[in-house]
Amino acid sequence: MSKKIQNFVDGQWVEPTTSEWMDNVNPADTRQVINQFPASGTSDVDRAVEAAKAAQPAWAKVPAPKRGAIMFEAHRLMKERVDEIAEALTREEGKVLPEATGEVHKTLNLLEFIAGEARRLNGETIPSEIPDTFAYTVKAPLGVVALITPWNFPVAIPVWKIAPALVAGNAVVLKPAEQTPTTARIVTEIFAEAGVPDGVLNTVYGAGETVGAHLVDHNDVAAISFTGSTDVGLHIYAEGAKQNKKVQCEMGGKNALILLDDGDVDLAVAAAAKGAFGSTGQRCTATSRVVVHEDVYDEFVEKIVAAAKEVRPGDGLDPETSMGPSVDDRQLEQVLSYIEVAEEEGVTFELPAGRYEEGDLEHGYFPKPTVLTGVTPDMRVAQEEIFGPLLSVIKVSSFEEAIEAANNSDYGLSSALYTRDVSRVFRYVNDIETGILHVNNPTIGGEAQLPFGGIKNTGVGDREQGKTAVEFYTEIKSVYIDYAGEFRGGNLY
Ligand code: NAD
């Protein structure tokens, strides 16, 4: 029996003013409607922003360590519900249960780290050039912030935005992705139960073009943190700029793994398989290009094709399954459309591409994992984010050519290098154009205490996660206190 999820506004679960609902469907078996959730309208956004605006000043006065204590309580509550949350995640997003459990554990790390940062929400004391003057900085909250999130990490991403926003003293309106409302409800519930006061965290469900766009446009929203596609992110960035809002966008990726002639081929194959076919290729840090030195090219291709053949598609709750579905029909169609693009570009399919339709798989959105060879860096399959289990392999003949091929992208999120040569490692760190770099490690993954984000068309604004996470959610005030007791003409400079 599916249930109706409600919006969370001013501490209450409320029906949308539209009285309209959308279906939350299991992408592994579309016959299963898990829940229904609000197709909210602009007046629901207005109510949530109003509640947030009213609640924020009192929240900002709560000492930061006390706000952090609420985050620690959220951590405790989430830890009690790991299995339930992971199962809900698999059911609505599709990723296999071990990946979903991993996401919840990563979320716990994020909460723990940010909760601790509440005790370090400090500014700096800075020496003044004027006698008897004390100069320092403080971090102040922004006010009401809108958080717009995607479906592919529906627990981790909302939390890695909500927690620093709240720790910094802001009030939040969360607009979760349409595909993953159930996990958003659980996340909201946990923060509310942990003691976040009414109105400080609000969740409004609905379409991006309605709820998301109105949040971006709302006069009382001071800042927007967005994660999602580059097209939508750049649009939001431009719209926010018109009102001089602070905007942070984490967007698409086209991440390359480079395997050099001295690299460990087996390690690189394992990493590429996990990065390309894991999570059905639907990670922003997914490995979608492998740049391989010609000396190890044949061995790599043979082994990665063998790894792709091992993939067992199915319902992520089944322990036999190693790859879940695409999240919805639009995402599956996107993957299938790139098969046509690849055909037109004349690349070689090392395995048959298409959609699985055998048995129960016909009821889900299952693309076949495929390895594409004969790919050159300028081809569309090597340039555009596919977000599916299609891996493009590019052959190169030197380290320099490998870096050039990897950098031949509008995106700059993550990359990986497989080599045993330490000087190539440092040259890679200097020359690669990505925000996250891995050496002898897959392109995917990241730890809560390190900044996360990309350059070029992947990211704009302060980095999320790590110590940098709170930067976006604060303004710096520079303070000069003159205790000389006499007027000295002010600072001439
Ligand atoms: P999407 O851009 O379609 O949607 C993201 C969110 O934006 C959703 O909540 C959606 O409802 C909302 N939205 C859509 N149109 C809007 C509009 N006009 N105004 C305001 N909000 C709007 O992205 P998606 O398909 O949910 O997610 C996949 C994308 O996210 C991929 O491109 C992936 O690379 C990216 N991603 C990036 C990171 C990162 O940190 N760089 C992390 C995860 C996912």
Coordinates of C-alpha atoms and ligand atoms in Angstrom, one line a residue:
M1 CA 0.0 0.0 0.0
S2 CA 1.5 3.3 -1.0
K3 CA 1.3 6.2 1.3
K4 CA 1.0 9.9 0.8
I5 CA 4.1 11.8 1.8
Q6 CA 3.5 15.4 2.8
N7 CA 5.4 18.6 2.8
F8 CA 7.1 19.7 6.0
V9 CA 6.4 23.3 6.8
D10 CA 6.9 25.1 10.1
G11 CA 7.2 21.8 12.0
Q12 CA 4.0 20.3 10.5
W13 CA 3.4 17.7 7.9
V14 CA 1.0 19.4 5.5
E15 CA -0.9 18.6 2.3
P16 CA 0.1 20.6 -0.7
T17 CA -2.2 23.5 -1.5
T18 CA -2.6 22.1 -5.0
S19 CA -4.0 18.8 -3.7
E20 CA -2.0 17.2 -6.5
W21 CA 0.3 14.2 -6.1
M22 CA 2.9 12.4 -8.1
D23 CA 3.9 8.7 -8.0
N24 CA 7.1 7.5 -6.4
V25 CA 7.9 4.4 -8.5
N26 CA 10.4 1.5 -8.0
P27 CA 12.7 1.8 -11.1
A28 CA 13.5 -1.9 -10.8
D29 CA 9.9 -2.8 -11.2
T30 CA 7.6 0.0 -12.3
R31 CA 4.5 -2.0 -11.3
Q32 CA 5.4 -1.0 -7.7
V33 CA 4.2 2.5 -6.7
I34 CA 6.0 3.0 -3.4
N35 CA 4.5 6.2 -2.3
Q36 CA 2.8 9.4 -3.6
F37 CA 4.3 12.8 -2.9
P38 CA 3.1 16.4 -3.4
A39 CA 3.1 18.1 -6.7
S40 CA 3.3 21.4 -4.8
G41 CA 2.7 24.8 -6.2
T42 CA 4.2 28.2 -5.7
S43 CA 2.1 29.0 -2.6
D44 CA 3.5 26.0 -0.8
V45 CA 7.0 27.5 -1.5
D46 CA 5.8 30.8 -0.2
R47 CA 4.5 29.3 3.1
A48 CA 7.8 27.4 3.6
V49 CA 9.9 30.5 3.0
E50 CA 7.7 32.5 5.3
A51 CA 8.1 30.0 8.1
A52 CA 11.8 29.8 7.5
K53 CA 12.2 33.6 7.6
A54 CA 10.2 33.8 10.8
A55 CA 12.2 31.1 12.5
Q56 CA 15.8 32.0 11.4
P57 CA 16.6 34.9 13.8
A58 CA 16.0 32.9 16.9
W59 CA 17.9 29.9 15.4
A60 CA 20.9 32.2 14.7
K61 CA 20.9 33.2 18.4
V62 CA 21.3 29.6 19.5
P63 CA 25.0 29.1 20.3
A64 CA 26.7 27.2 17.4
P65 CA 27.9 24.3 19.7
K66 CA 24.3 23.8 20.7
R67 CA 23.3 23.7 17.0
G68 CA 26.1 21.2 16.6
A69 CA 24.6 19.1 19.4
I70 CA 21.4 18.7 17.4
M71 CA 23.5 17.5 14.5
F72 CA 25.1 14.9 16.7
E73 CA 21.6 13.8 17.8
A74 CA 20.6 13.5 14.1
H75 CA 23.7 11.3 13.7
R76 CA 22.5 9.1 16.5
L77 CA 19.0 8.8 15.1
M78 CA 20.2 8.0 11.6
K79 CA 22.6 5.4 12.9
E80 CA 19.6 3.6 14.5
R81 CA 17.9 3.5 11.1
V82 CA 20.7 2.6 8.7
D83 CA 19.1 -0.6 7.3
E84 CA 15.6 1.0 6.9
I85 CA 17.0 4.0 5.1
A86 CA 19.3 1.9 2.8
E87 CA 16.3 -0.3 1.9
A88 CA 14.1 2.7 1.1
L89 CA 17.0 4.2 -1.0
T90 CA 17.4 1.0 -3.0
R91 CA 13.6 0.8 -3.6
E92 CA 13.2 4.2 -5.0
E93 CA 16.6 5.0 -6.6
G94 CA 17.6 1.5 -7.7
K95 CA 21.2 1.3 -6.5
V96 CA 22.1 -2.1 -5.0
L97 CA 21.7 -2.5 -1.2
P98 CA 25.5 -2.5 -0.4
E99 CA 25.8 0.8 -2.3
A100 CA 22.8 2.2 -0.5
T101 CA 24.2 1.2 2.9
G102 CA 27.5 2.7 1.9
E103 CA 25.7 6.0 1.1
V104 CA 24.0 6.0 4.6
H105 CA 27.4 5.4 6.3
K106 CA 29.0 8.2 4.3
T107 CA 26.1 10.4 5.4
L108 CA 26.8 9.5 9.0
N109 CA 30.4 10.6 8.5
L110 CA 29.3 13.9 7.0
L111 CA 26.9 14.6 10.0
E112 CA 29.6 13.7 12.5
F113 CA 32.2 16.0 10.8
I114 CA 29.8 19.0 10.4
A115 CA 28.5 18.6 13.9
G116 CA 32.0 18.9 15.2
E117 CA 32.6 22.0 13.0
A118 CA 29.9 23.8 15.0
R119 CA 32.5 24.2 17.8
R120 CA 34.9 25.7 15.3
L121 CA 32.7 28.3 13.6
N122 CA 35.3 30.8 14.5
G123 CA 36.7 33.8 12.7
E124 CA 40.2 35.2 13.0
T125 CA 41.8 37.8 15.1
I126 CA 44.0 39.9 12.9
P127 CA 46.6 42.6 14.0
S128 CA 45.5 46.1 13.3
E129 CA 48.0 48.7 12.1
I130 CA 46.4 51.3 14.4
P131 CA 47.3 51.4 18.1
D132 CA 44.6 50.4 20.6
T133 CA 42.5 48.8 17.9
F134 CA 41.3 45.2 18.1
A135 CA 40.5 43.7 14.7
Y136 CA 38.8 40.4 14.0
T137 CA 36.3 38.6 11.8
V138 CA 33.1 36.7 12.6
K139 CA 31.0 34.4 10.5
A140 CA 27.3 35.3 10.2
P141 CA 24.5 33.3 8.7
L142 CA 22.8 34.3 5.4
G143 CA 19.2 33.9 6.3
V144 CA 16.9 31.6 4.4
V145 CA 18.7 29.2 2.0
A146 CA 17.2 27.0 -0.6
L147 CA 18.7 23.6 -1.2
I148 CA 17.8 21.9 -4.5
T149 CA 19.0 18.3 -4.8
P150 CA 19.2 15.4 -7.3
W151 CA 18.1 11.8 -7.0
N152 CA 21.4 10.0 -7.3
F153 CA 22.6 10.5 -3.7
P154 CA 19.2 11.3 -2.1
V155 CA 20.4 10.8 1.5
A156 CA 24.0 12.1 1.4
I157 CA 23.5 15.2 -0.7
P158 CA 20.6 16.7 1.2
V159 CA 22.4 16.1 4.5
W160 CA 25.7 17.5 3.2
K161 CA 23.8 20.7 2.5
I162 CA 21.3 20.8 5.4
A163 CA 23.9 20.2 8.1
P164 CA 26.3 23.0 7.3
A165 CA 23.5 25.4 6.5
L166 CA 21.9 24.7 10.0
V167 CA 25.2 24.7 11.9
A168 CA 25.9 28.2 10.4
G169 CA 22.6 29.5 11.7
N170 CA 20.5 29.6 8.5
A171 CA 16.9 28.4 8.0
V172 CA 16.4 25.9 5.1
V173 CA 13.9 25.1 2.5
L174 CA 14.8 21.7 0.9
K175 CA 13.5 20.9 -2.6
P176 CA 14.4 17.2 -3.1
A177 CA 14.4 15.4 -6.5
E178 CA 11.1 14.1 -7.8
Q179 CA 12.4 10.5 -8.1
T180 CA 13.4 10.1 -4.4
P181 CA 10.8 11.6 -2.0
T182 CA 10.8 8.8 0.5
T183 CA 14.4 9.2 1.6
A184 CA 13.9 13.0 1.7
R185 CA 11.0 12.4 4.1
I186 CA 13.2 10.2 6.4
V187 CA 16.0 12.8 6.3
T188 CA 13.6 15.6 7.2
E189 CA 12.0 13.4 10.0
I190 CA 15.4 12.7 11.5
F191 CA 16.5 16.4 11.7
A192 CA 13.1 17.3 13.2
E193 CA 13.2 14.6 15.8
A194 CA 16.8 15.6 16.6
G195 CA 15.5 19.0 17.8
V196 CA 15.7 21.4 14.9
P197 CA 13.1 24.0 15.9
D198 CA 9.8 24.4 13.9
G199 CA 10.3 26.4 10.7
V200 CA 14.1 26.1 10.6
L201 CA 14.0 23.1 8.2
N202 CA 11.2 22.9 5.7
T203 CA 10.8 20.4 2.8
V204 CA 8.6 21.1 -0.2
Y205 CA 8.2 18.4 -2.9
G206 CA 7.3 19.0 -6.5
A207 CA 8.6 19.7 -10.0
G208 CA 11.9 21.5 -10.5
E209 CA 10.3 23.9 -13.0
T210 CA 7.6 24.9 -10.4
V211 CA 8.9 24.5 -6.8
G212 CA 12.6 24.8 -7.7
A213 CA 12.2 27.8 -10.0
H214 CA 10.0 29.7 -7.5
L215 CA 12.6 29.1 -4.7
V216 CA 15.3 30.5 -7.0
D217 CA 13.2 33.5 -7.8
H218 CA 11.9 34.2 -4.2
N219 CA 12.9 37.6 -2.7
D220 CA 13.3 36.2 0.8
V221 CA 15.7 33.4 -0.3
A222 CA 19.2 34.7 0.3
A223 CA 21.2 31.8 -1.2
I224 CA 20.8 28.7 -3.3
S225 CA 22.8 25.5 -3.1
F226 CA 22.1 23.3 -6.1
T227 CA 23.4 19.8 -7.2
G228 CA 22.2 18.4 -10.5
S229 CA 22.7 18.7 -14.2
T230 CA 24.9 21.4 -15.8
D231 CA 22.0 22.7 -17.9
V232 CA 19.8 23.3 -14.9
G233 CA 22.6 24.5 -12.7
L234 CA 23.9 27.1 -15.1
H235 CA 20.3 28.4 -15.6
I236 CA 19.9 28.7 -11.8
Y237 CA 23.2 30.4 -11.5
A238 CA 22.2 33.0 -14.0
E239 CA 18.8 33.5 -12.4
G240 CA 20.3 33.9 -9.0
A241 CA 22.8 36.4 -10.2
K242 CA 20.0 38.7 -11.4
Q243 CA 19.0 39.1 -7.7
N244 CA 22.6 39.1 -6.5
K245 CA 22.0 35.8 -4.6
K246 CA 24.8 33.7 -3.4
V247 CA 24.7 30.6 -5.6
Q248 CA 26.6 27.3 -5.4
C249 CA 26.2 24.7 -8.1
E250 CA 27.7 21.2 -8.3
M251 CA 26.9 19.8 -11.7
G252 CA 27.8 17.1 -14.2
G253 CA 31.0 15.2 -14.8
K254 CA 32.8 13.3 -17.5
N255 CA 35.5 11.6 -15.4
A256 CA 38.6 10.0 -16.8
L257 CA 40.7 7.2 -15.4
I258 CA 44.2 7.2 -16.9
L259 CA 46.1 4.0 -17.1
L260 CA 49.8 4.5 -18.0
D261 CA 52.2 1.8 -19.4
D262 CA 53.6 1.3 -15.9
G263 CA 50.3 1.1 -14.1
D264 CA 48.8 -2.0 -12.5
V265 CA 46.3 -3.2 -15.1
D266 CA 44.3 -5.4 -12.8
L267 CA 43.8 -2.6 -10.3
A268 CA 42.8 -0.2 -13.0
V269 CA 40.3 -2.7 -14.4
A270 CA 38.7 -3.2 -11.0
A271 CA 38.5 0.5 -10.5
A272 CA 37.1 1.2 -14.0
A273 CA 34.5 -1.5 -13.6
K274 CA 33.4 -0.2 -10.3
G275 CA 33.4 3.4 -11.5
A276 CA 31.7 2.8 -14.8
F277 CA 29.1 0.0 -14.0
G278 CA 28.6 0.6 -10.3
S279 CA 25.5 2.6 -9.4
T280 CA 24.5 1.9 -13.1
G281 CA 26.9 4.7 -14.1
Q282 CA 24.8 7.3 -12.3
R283 CA 27.4 8.9 -10.0
C284 CA 28.6 12.4 -10.8
T285 CA 32.1 10.9 -10.2
A286 CA 31.4 7.8 -12.4
T287 CA 34.2 6.7 -14.7
S288 CA 32.9 7.4 -18.2
R289 CA 36.3 7.6 -20.0
V290 CA 39.4 5.5 -19.7
V291 CA 42.5 6.8 -21.3
V292 CA 44.9 3.9 -21.8
H293 CA 48.5 3.7 -23.0
E294 CA 48.9 1.7 -26.1
D295 CA 51.3 -0.8 -24.5
V296 CA 48.6 -2.0 -22.0
Y297 CA 45.5 -1.3 -24.2
D298 CA 44.7 -4.8 -25.4
E299 CA 45.1 -6.3 -22.0
F300 CA 43.0 -3.6 -20.4
V301 CA 40.2 -4.0 -23.0
E302 CA 40.1 -7.7 -22.7
K303 CA 39.8 -7.5 -18.9
I304 CA 37.3 -4.7 -18.7
V305 CA 35.0 -6.5 -21.2
A306 CA 35.3 -9.7 -19.0
A307 CA 34.3 -7.5 -16.0
A308 CA 31.3 -6.1 -17.9
K309 CA 30.1 -9.6 -18.7
E310 CA 30.1 -10.4 -14.9
V311 CA 27.5 -7.7 -14.2
R312 CA 24.3 -9.1 -12.9
P313 CA 21.4 -6.7 -13.4
G314 CA 18.3 -6.8 -11.2
D315 CA 16.4 -5.6 -8.2
G316 CA 19.0 -4.0 -5.8
L317 CA 17.4 -5.7 -2.8
D318 CA 18.3 -9.1 -4.3
P319 CA 21.8 -10.1 -2.9
E320 CA 22.6 -11.7 -6.3
T321 CA 22.3 -8.4 -8.1
S322 CA 25.4 -6.3 -8.8
M323 CA 23.8 -3.5 -10.9
G324 CA 20.4 -1.9 -10.4
P325 CA 18.3 0.0 -13.0
S326 CA 18.5 3.6 -14.4
V327 CA 16.5 5.8 -12.1
D328 CA 13.6 6.4 -14.6
D329 CA 12.5 6.2 -18.2
R330 CA 14.1 9.6 -19.0
Q331 CA 17.4 8.4 -17.8
L332 CA 17.2 5.1 -19.6
E333 CA 16.2 6.9 -22.8
Q334 CA 19.2 9.1 -22.4
V335 CA 21.5 6.1 -22.2
L336 CA 19.9 4.4 -25.2
S337 CA 20.1 7.6 -27.2
Y338 CA 23.9 7.6 -26.7
I339 CA 24.1 4.1 -28.2
E340 CA 22.7 5.7 -31.4
V341 CA 25.3 8.5 -31.1
A342 CA 28.1 6.0 -30.7
E343 CA 26.9 4.0 -33.7
E344 CA 26.8 7.2 -35.8
E345 CA 30.3 8.1 -34.6
G346 CA 31.5 4.7 -35.8
V347 CA 32.9 3.4 -32.5
T348 CA 33.2 -0.3 -31.8
F349 CA 30.8 -2.0 -29.3
E350 CA 32.8 -4.6 -27.4
L351 CA 29.5 -6.0 -26.1
P352 CA 25.9 -5.7 -27.4
A353 CA 24.3 -2.5 -26.1
G354 CA 20.7 -1.8 -25.4
R355 CA 18.1 -2.6 -22.7
Y356 CA 17.7 -5.8 -20.8
E357 CA 14.2 -7.2 -21.4
E358 CA 14.5 -10.8 -20.2
G359 CA 12.0 -12.0 -17.6
D360 CA 11.3 -9.5 -14.8
L361 CA 13.9 -7.1 -16.1
E362 CA 11.3 -5.9 -18.7
H363 CA 9.4 -4.2 -15.9
G364 CA 12.4 -2.1 -14.9
Y365 CA 14.8 0.4 -16.6
F366 CA 17.9 -1.7 -17.1
P367 CA 20.5 -0.6 -19.6
K368 CA 23.3 -3.1 -20.6
P369 CA 26.8 -2.3 -19.5
T370 CA 28.9 -1.7 -22.6
V371 CA 32.6 -1.0 -23.5
L372 CA 33.2 1.4 -26.4
T373 CA 36.6 1.3 -28.2
G374 CA 38.0 3.3 -31.0
V375 CA 36.8 6.4 -29.2
T376 CA 38.6 9.7 -29.8
P377 CA 38.6 12.6 -27.3
D378 CA 36.5 14.9 -29.4
M379 CA 33.6 12.4 -30.0
R380 CA 30.3 13.2 -28.3
V381 CA 30.4 9.9 -26.4
A382 CA 33.7 11.1 -24.9
Q383 CA 32.5 14.7 -24.3
E384 CA 28.9 14.5 -23.0
E385 CA 27.6 13.1 -19.7
I386 CA 25.7 9.9 -20.4
F387 CA 25.0 8.9 -16.8
G388 CA 24.8 5.2 -17.6
P389 CA 27.0 2.1 -17.8
L390 CA 28.7 3.0 -21.1
L391 CA 32.5 3.2 -20.9
S392 CA 34.5 5.0 -23.6
V393 CA 38.1 3.8 -24.0
I394 CA 40.6 6.1 -25.6
K395 CA 44.1 4.9 -26.7
V396 CA 47.1 7.2 -26.2
S397 CA 50.9 6.8 -26.7
S398 CA 52.4 9.0 -23.9
F399 CA 51.8 10.5 -20.5
E400 CA 51.4 14.0 -22.1
E401 CA 48.8 12.8 -24.6
A402 CA 46.9 11.1 -21.8
I403 CA 46.7 14.3 -19.7
E404 CA 45.7 16.2 -22.8
A405 CA 42.9 13.7 -23.6
A406 CA 41.7 13.7 -20.0
N407 CA 41.6 17.6 -20.0
N408 CA 39.8 17.7 -23.3
S409 CA 36.4 18.2 -21.5
D410 CA 34.1 21.0 -20.5
Y411 CA 33.7 19.2 -17.1
G412 CA 36.2 19.0 -14.3
L413 CA 34.9 16.9 -11.4
S414 CA 37.1 13.8 -10.7
S415 CA 39.9 11.9 -12.3
A416 CA 42.2 9.0 -11.5
L417 CA 45.8 8.0 -12.5
Y418 CA 47.3 4.5 -12.5
T419 CA 51.0 4.6 -12.4
R420 CA 54.0 3.5 -10.3
D421 CA 56.1 6.5 -11.3
V422 CA 56.1 9.2 -8.5
S423 CA 57.2 12.0 -10.8
R424 CA 54.3 11.3 -13.1
V425 CA 52.0 11.5 -10.0
F426 CA 53.1 15.0 -9.2
R427 CA 52.9 16.2 -12.8
Y428 CA 49.4 14.8 -12.9
V429 CA 48.5 16.7 -9.7
N430 CA 49.8 19.9 -11.3
D431 CA 48.3 19.5 -14.8
I432 CA 45.0 17.7 -14.5
E433 CA 41.9 20.0 -14.6
T434 CA 39.7 18.4 -12.0
G435 CA 38.6 19.3 -8.4
I436 CA 39.1 15.7 -7.1
L437 CA 42.2 13.6 -8.0
H438 CA 42.8 10.0 -7.2
V439 CA 46.1 8.1 -7.6
N440 CA 45.8 4.3 -7.9
N441 CA 42.2 4.7 -6.7
P442 CA 38.9 4.8 -8.5
T443 CA 37.4 8.1 -9.7
I444 CA 34.4 7.6 -7.4
G445 CA 34.2 8.2 -3.7
G446 CA 35.3 10.8 -1.3
E447 CA 35.7 11.4 2.4
A448 CA 33.5 13.7 4.5
Q449 CA 36.4 15.8 5.9
L450 CA 37.8 16.7 2.4
P451 CA 36.3 19.4 0.2
F452 CA 34.2 17.9 -2.7
G453 CA 33.5 19.6 -6.0
G454 CA 34.7 20.4 -9.5
I455 CA 36.0 23.1 -11.8
K456 CA 35.1 24.2 -15.3
N457 CA 31.4 23.4 -16.1
T458 CA 31.1 21.1 -13.1
G459 CA 31.1 23.6 -10.3
V460 CA 30.7 27.2 -9.3
G461 CA 30.8 28.5 -5.7
D462 CA 32.5 27.3 -2.6
R463 CA 33.4 23.6 -2.2
E464 CA 31.0 21.4 -0.3
Q465 CA 32.0 19.0 2.5
G466 CA 35.1 19.3 4.5
K467 CA 35.9 22.5 6.5
T468 CA 35.0 24.5 3.4
A469 CA 31.3 23.4 3.6
V470 CA 30.3 26.1 6.0
E471 CA 31.9 28.9 3.9
F472 CA 29.1 29.0 1.5
Y473 CA 26.5 29.3 4.3
T474 CA 28.2 32.3 6.0
E475 CA 29.1 35.9 5.4
I476 CA 32.3 37.3 6.9
K477 CA 32.0 40.4 9.0
S478 CA 35.3 42.4 9.6
V479 CA 35.2 44.2 13.0
Y480 CA 37.4 47.1 14.2
I481 CA 37.1 48.0 17.8
D482 CA 38.9 51.2 18.8
Y483 CA 39.6 51.4 22.5
A484 CA 41.9 54.5 22.6
G485 CA 39.2 56.7 23.9
E486 CA 40.1 59.7 21.6
F487 CA 39.3 60.5 18.0
R488 CA 42.4 59.9 15.8
G489 CA 41.0 60.9 12.4
G490 CA 40.1 57.4 11.3
N491 CA 42.2 55.1 9.1
L492 CA 43.9 57.3 6.4
Y493 CA 44.0 54.3 4.1
Ligands
NAD1 P1 18.5 17.7 -12.6 O1 19.3 19.0 -12.9 O2 17.5 17.3 -13.6 O3 17.7 18.0 -11.2 C1 18.3 18.4 -10.0 C2 17.3 19.1 -9.2 O4 16.9 20.3 -9.8 C3 16.0 18.4 -9.0 O5 15.5 18.5 -7.7 C4 15.0 19.1 -10.0 O6 13.7 19.0 -9.6 C5 15.5 20.5 -9.9 N1 15.2 21.3 -11.0 C6 15.0 20.9 -12.3 N2 14.7 22.0 -13.1 C7 14.8 23.1 -12.3 C8 14.6 24.5 -12.5 N3 14.3 25.0 -13.7 N4 14.7 25.3 -11.4 C9 15.0 24.9 -10.2 N5 15.2 23.5 -9.9 C10 15.1 22.7 -11.0 O7 19.6 16.6 -12.2 P2 19.3 15.1 -11.8 O8 18.9 14.3 -13.0 O9 18.4 15.0 -10.6 O10 20.7 14.6 -11.3 C11 21.7 14.1 -12.1 C12 22.8 15.2 -12.3 O11 23.3 15.6 -11.1 C13 24.0 14.7 -13.1 O12 24.3 15.6 -14.1 C14 25.1 14.5 -12.1 O13 26.4 14.6 -12.6 C15 24.8 15.7 -11.2 N6 25.4 15.5 -9.9 C16 26.5 16.3 -9.5 C17 27.1 16.1 -8.3 C18 28.3 16.9 -7.9 O14 28.6 17.1 -6.7 N7 29.0 17.5 -8.9 C19 26.6 15.1 -7.4 C20 25.5 14.3 -7.8 C21 24.9 14.5 -9.0

